[in-house]
mmCIF file of N, CA and C in Angstrom:
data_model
loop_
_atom_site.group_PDB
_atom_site.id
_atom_site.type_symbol
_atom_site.label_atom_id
_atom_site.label_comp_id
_atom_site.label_asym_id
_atom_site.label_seq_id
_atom_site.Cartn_x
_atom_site.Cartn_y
_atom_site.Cartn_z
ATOM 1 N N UNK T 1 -4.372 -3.801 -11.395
ATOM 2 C CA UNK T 1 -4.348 -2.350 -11.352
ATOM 3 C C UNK T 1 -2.925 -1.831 -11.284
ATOM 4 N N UNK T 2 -2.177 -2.594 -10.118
ATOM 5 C CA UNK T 2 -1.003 -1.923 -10.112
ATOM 6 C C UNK T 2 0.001 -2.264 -11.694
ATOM 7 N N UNK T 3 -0.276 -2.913 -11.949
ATOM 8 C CA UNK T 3 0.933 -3.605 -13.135
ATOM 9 C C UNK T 3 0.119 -3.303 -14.393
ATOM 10 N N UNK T 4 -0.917 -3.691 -14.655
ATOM 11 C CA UNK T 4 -1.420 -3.465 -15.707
ATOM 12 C C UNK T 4 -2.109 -2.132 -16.313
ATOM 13 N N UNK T 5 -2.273 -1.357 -15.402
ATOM 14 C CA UNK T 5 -2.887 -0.434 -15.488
ATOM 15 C C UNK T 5 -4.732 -0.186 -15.734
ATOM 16 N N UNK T 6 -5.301 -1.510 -15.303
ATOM 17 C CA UNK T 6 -6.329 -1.630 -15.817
ATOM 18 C C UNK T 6 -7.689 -0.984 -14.438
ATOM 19 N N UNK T 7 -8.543 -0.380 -14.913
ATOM 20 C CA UNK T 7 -9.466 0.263 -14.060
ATOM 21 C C UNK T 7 -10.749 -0.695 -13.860
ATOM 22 N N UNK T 8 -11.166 -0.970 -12.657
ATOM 23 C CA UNK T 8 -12.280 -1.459 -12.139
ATOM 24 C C UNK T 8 -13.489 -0.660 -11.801
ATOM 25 N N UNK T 9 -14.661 -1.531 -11.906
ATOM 26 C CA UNK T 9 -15.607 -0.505 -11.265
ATOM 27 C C UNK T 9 -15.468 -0.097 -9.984
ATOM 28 N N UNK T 10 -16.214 1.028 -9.298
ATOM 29 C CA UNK T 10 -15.752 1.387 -7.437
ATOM 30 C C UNK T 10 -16.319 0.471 -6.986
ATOM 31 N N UNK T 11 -15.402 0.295 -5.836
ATOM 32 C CA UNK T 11 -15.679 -0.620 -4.388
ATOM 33 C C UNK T 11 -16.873 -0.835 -4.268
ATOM 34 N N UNK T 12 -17.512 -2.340 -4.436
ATOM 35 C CA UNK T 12 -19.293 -2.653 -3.500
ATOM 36 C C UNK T 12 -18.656 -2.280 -2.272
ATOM 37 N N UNK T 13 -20.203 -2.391 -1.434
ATOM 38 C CA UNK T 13 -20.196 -1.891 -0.398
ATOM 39 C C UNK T 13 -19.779 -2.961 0.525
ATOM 40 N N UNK T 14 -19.223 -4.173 0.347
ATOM 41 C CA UNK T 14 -19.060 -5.186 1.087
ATOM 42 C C UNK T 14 -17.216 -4.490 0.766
ATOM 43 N N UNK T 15 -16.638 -4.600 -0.318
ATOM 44 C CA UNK T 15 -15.097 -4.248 -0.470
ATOM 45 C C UNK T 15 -14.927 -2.608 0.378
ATOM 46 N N UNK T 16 -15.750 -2.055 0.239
ATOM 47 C CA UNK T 16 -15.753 -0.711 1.144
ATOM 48 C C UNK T 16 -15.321 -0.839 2.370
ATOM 49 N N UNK T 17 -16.081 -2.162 3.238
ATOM 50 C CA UNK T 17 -16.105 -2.403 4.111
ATOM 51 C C UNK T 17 -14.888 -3.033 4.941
ATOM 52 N N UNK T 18 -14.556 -3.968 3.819
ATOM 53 C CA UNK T 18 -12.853 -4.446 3.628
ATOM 54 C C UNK T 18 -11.828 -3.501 3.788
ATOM 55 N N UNK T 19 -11.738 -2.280 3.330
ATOM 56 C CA UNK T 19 -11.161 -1.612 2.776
ATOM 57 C C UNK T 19 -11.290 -0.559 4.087
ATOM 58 N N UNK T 20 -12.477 0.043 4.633
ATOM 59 C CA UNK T 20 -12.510 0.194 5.935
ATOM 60 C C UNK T 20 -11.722 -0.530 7.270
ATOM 61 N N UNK T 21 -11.796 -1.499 7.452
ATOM 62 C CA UNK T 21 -11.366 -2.499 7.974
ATOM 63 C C UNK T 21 -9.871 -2.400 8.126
ATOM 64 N N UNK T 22 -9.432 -2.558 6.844
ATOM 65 C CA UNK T 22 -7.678 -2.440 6.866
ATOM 66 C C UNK T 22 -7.345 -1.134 6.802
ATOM 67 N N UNK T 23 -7.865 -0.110 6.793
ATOM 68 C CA UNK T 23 -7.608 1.165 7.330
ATOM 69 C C UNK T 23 -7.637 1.339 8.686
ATOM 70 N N UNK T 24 -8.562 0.795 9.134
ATOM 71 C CA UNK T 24 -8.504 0.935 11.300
ATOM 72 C C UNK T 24 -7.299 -0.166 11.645
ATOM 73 N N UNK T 25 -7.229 -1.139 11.038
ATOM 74 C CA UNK T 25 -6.005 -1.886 11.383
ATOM 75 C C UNK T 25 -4.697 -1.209 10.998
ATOM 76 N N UNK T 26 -4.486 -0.775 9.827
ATOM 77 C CA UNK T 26 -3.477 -0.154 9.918
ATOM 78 C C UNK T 26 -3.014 0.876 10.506
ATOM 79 N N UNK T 27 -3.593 1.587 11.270
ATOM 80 C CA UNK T 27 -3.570 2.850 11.582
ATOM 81 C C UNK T 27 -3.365 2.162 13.047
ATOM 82 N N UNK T 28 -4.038 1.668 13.795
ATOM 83 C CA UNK T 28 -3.593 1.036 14.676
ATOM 84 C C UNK T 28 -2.035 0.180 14.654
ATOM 85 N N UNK T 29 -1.797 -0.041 13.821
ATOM 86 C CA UNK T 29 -0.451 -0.777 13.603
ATOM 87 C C UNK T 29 0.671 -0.167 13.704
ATOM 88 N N UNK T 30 -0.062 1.173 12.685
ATOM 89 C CA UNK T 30 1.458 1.722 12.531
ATOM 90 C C UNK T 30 1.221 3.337 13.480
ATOM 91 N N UNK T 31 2.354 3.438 13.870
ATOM 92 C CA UNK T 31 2.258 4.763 15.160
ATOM 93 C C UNK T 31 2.515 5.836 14.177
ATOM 94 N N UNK T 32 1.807 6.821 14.237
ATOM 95 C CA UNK T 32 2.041 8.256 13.501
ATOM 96 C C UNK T 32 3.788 8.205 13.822
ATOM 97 N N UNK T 33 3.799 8.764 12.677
ATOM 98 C CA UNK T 33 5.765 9.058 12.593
ATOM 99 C C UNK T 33 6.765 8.026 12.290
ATOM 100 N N UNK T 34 5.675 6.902 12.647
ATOM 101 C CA UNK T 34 6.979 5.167 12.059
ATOM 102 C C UNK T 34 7.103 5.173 10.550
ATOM 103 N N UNK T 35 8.017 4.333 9.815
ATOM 104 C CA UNK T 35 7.730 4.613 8.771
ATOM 105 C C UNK T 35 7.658 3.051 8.128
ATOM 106 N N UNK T 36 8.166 1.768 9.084
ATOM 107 C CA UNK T 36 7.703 0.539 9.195
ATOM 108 C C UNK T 36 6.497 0.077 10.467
ATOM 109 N N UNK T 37 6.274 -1.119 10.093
ATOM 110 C CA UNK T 37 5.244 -1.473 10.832
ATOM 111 C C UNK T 37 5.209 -1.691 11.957
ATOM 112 N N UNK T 38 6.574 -2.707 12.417
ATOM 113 C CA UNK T 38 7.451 -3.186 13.630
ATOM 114 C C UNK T 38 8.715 -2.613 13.944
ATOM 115 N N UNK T 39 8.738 -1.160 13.387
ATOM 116 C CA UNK T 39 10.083 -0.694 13.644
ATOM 117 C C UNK T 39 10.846 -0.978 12.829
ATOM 118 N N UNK T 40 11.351 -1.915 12.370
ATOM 119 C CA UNK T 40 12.336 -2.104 11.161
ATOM 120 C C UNK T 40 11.437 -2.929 10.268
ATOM 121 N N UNK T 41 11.796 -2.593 8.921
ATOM 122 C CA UNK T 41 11.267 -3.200 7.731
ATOM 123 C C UNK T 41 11.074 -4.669 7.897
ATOM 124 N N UNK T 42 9.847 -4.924 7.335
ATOM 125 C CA UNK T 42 9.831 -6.206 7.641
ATOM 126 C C UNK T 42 9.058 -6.622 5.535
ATOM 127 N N UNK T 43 8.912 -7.853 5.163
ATOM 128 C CA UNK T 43 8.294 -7.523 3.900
ATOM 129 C C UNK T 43 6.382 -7.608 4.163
ATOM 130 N N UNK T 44 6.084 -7.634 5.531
ATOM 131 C CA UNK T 44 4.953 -7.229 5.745
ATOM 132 C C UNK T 44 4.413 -5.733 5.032
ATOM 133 N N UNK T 45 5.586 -5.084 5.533
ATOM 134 C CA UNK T 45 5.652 -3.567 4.770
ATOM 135 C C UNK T 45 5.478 -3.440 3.160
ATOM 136 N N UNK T 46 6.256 -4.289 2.322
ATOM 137 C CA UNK T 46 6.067 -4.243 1.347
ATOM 138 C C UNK T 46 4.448 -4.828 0.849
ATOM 139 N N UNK T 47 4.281 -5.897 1.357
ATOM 140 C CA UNK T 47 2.853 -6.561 0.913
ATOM 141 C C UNK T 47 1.398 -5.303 1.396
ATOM 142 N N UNK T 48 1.724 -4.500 2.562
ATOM 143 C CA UNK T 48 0.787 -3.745 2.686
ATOM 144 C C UNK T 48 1.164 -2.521 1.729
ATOM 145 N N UNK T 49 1.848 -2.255 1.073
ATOM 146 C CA UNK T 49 2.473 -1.494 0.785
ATOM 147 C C UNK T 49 1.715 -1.334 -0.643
ATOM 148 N N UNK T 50 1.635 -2.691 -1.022
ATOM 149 C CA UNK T 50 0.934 -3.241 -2.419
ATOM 150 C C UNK T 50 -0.466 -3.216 -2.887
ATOM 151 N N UNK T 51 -1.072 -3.004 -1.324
ATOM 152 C CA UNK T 51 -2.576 -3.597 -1.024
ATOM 153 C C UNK T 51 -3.259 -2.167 -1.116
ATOM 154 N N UNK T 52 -2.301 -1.202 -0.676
ATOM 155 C CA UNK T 52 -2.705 0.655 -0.308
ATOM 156 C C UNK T 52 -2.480 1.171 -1.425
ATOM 157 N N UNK T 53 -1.455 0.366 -2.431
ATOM 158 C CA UNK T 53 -0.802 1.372 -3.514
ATOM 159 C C UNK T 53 -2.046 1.330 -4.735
ATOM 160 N N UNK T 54 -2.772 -0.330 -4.579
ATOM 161 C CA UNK T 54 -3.792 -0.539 -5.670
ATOM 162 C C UNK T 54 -4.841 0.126 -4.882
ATOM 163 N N UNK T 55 -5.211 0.832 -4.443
ATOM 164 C CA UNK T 55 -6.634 1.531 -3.494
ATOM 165 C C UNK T 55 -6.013 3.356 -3.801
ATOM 166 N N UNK T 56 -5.184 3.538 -3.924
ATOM 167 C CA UNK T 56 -4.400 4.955 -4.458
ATOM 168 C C UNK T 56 -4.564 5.315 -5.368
ATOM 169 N N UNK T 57 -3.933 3.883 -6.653
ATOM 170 C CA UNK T 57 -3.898 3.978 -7.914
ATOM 171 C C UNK T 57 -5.168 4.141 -8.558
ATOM 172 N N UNK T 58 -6.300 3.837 -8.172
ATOM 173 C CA UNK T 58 -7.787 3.308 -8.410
ATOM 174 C C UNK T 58 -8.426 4.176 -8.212
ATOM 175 N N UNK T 59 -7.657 5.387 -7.593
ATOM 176 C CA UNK T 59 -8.619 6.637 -7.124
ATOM 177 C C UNK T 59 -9.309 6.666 -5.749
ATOM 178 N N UNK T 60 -9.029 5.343 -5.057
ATOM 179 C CA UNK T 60 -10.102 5.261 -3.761
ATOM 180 C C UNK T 60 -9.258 5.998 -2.603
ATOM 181 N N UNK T 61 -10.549 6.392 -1.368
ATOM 182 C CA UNK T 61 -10.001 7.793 -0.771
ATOM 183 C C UNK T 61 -9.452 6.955 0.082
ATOM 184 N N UNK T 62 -8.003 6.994 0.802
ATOM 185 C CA UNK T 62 -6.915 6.661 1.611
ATOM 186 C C UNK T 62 -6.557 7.885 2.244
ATOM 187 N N UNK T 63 -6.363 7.381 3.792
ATOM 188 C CA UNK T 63 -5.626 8.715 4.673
ATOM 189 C C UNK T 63 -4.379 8.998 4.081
ATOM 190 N N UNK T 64 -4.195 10.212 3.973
ATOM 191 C CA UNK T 64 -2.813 10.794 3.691
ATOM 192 C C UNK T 64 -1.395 10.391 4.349
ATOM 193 N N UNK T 65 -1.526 10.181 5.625
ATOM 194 C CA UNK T 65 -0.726 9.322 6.428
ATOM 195 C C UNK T 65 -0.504 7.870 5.819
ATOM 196 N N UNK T 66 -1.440 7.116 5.280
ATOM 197 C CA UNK T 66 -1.112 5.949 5.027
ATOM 198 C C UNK T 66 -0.814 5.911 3.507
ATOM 199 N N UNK T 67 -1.147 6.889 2.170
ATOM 200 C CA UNK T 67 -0.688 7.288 1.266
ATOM 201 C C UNK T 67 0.666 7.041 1.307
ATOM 202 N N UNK T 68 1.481 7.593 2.202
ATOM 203 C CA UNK T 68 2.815 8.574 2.461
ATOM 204 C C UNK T 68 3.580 7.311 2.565
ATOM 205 N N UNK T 69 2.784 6.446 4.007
ATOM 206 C CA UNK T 69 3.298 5.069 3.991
ATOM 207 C C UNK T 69 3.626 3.860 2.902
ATOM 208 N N UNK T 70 2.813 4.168 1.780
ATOM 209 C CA UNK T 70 3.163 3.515 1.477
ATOM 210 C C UNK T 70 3.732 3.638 -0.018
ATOM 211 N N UNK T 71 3.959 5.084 -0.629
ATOM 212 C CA UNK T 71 4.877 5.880 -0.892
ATOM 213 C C UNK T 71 6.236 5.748 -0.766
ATOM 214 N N UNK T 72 6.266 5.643 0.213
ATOM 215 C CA UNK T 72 7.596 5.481 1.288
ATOM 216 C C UNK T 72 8.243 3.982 0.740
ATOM 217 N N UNK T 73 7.053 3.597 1.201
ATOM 218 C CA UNK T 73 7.686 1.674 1.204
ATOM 219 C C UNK T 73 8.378 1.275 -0.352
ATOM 220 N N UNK T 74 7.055 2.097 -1.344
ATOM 221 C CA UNK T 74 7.312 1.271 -2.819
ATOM 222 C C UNK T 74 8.725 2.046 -3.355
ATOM 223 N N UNK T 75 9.371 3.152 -2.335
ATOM 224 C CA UNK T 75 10.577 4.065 -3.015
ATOM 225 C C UNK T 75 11.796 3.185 -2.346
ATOM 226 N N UNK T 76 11.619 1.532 -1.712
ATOM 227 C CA UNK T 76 12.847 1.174 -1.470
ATOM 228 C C UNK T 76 13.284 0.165 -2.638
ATOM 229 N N UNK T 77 14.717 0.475 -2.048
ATOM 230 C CA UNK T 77 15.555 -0.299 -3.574
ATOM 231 C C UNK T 77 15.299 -1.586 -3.815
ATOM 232 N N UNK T 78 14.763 -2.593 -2.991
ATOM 233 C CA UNK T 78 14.663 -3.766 -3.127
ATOM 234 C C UNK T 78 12.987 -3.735 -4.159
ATOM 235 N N UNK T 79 12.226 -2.616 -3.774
ATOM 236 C CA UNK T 79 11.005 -2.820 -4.054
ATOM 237 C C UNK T 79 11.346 -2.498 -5.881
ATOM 238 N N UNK T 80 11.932 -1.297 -5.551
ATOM 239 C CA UNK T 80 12.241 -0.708 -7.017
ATOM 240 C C UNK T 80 12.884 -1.942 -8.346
ATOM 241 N N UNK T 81 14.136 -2.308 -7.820
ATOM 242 C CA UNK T 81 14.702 -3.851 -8.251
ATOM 243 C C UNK T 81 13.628 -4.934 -8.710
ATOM 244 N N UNK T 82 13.118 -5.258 -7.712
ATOM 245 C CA UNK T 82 11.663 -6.189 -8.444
ATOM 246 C C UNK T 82 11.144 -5.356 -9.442
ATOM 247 N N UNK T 83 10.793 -4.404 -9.649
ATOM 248 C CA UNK T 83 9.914 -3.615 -10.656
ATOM 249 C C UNK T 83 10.238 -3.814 -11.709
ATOM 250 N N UNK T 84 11.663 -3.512 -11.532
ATOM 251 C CA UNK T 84 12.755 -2.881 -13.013
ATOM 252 C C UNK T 84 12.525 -4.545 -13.668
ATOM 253 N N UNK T 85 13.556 -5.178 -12.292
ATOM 254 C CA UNK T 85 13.218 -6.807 -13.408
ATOM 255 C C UNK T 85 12.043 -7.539 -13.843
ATOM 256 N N UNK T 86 10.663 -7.106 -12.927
ATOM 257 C CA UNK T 86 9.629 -7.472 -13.397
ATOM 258 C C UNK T 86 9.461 -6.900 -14.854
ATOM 259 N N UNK T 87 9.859 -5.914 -15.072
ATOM 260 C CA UNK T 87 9.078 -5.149 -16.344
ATOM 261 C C UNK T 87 7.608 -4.049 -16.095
ATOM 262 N N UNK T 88 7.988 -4.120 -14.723
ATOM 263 C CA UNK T 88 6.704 -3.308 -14.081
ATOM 264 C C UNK T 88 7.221 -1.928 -13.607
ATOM 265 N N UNK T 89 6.009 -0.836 -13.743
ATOM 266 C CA UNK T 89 6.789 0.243 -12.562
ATOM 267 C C UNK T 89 5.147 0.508 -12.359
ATOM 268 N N UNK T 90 5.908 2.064 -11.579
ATOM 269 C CA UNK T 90 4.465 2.509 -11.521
ATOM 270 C C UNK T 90 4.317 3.997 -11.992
#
């Protein structure tokens, strides 16, 4: 999804559930107003970063808070750098 641009059918209700799941964890993780996970960047940030951006891209409903997060994450230069040399953006 993220690289290719390719569309899936919506979430079964078992990936819903997944997808539920890492929404209460994240939100628990990250404190309203942080903008990493542990306080300073870690590439945990980036990998969740990846996981929220394909659930965005796909149309599936994400808190706005964690949108933002991970918004945030894919606008750093290291992330951007992989892109460019991948041949990927978004």
């Amino acid at each position: 999804m993220l690289f290719a641009g390719e569309r899936f059918s919506p979430l079964t209700a078992s990936a819903q559930q997944a997808v539920d799941k890492l929404i209460t964890a994240v939100e628990w993780l990250l404190p309203e107003g942080q903008q990493n996970l542990f306080g300073e960047w870690s590439i945990a940030d980036t990998d969740l970063a990846v996981m929220l951006n394909r659930l965005v891209l796909h149309g599936d409903p994400l808190p706005a808070r964690l949108q933002h997060y991970a918004e945030f994450q894919w606008q750093r230069a290291s992330v951007q750098l992989w892109l460019a040399e991948s041949g990927k953006n978004r």
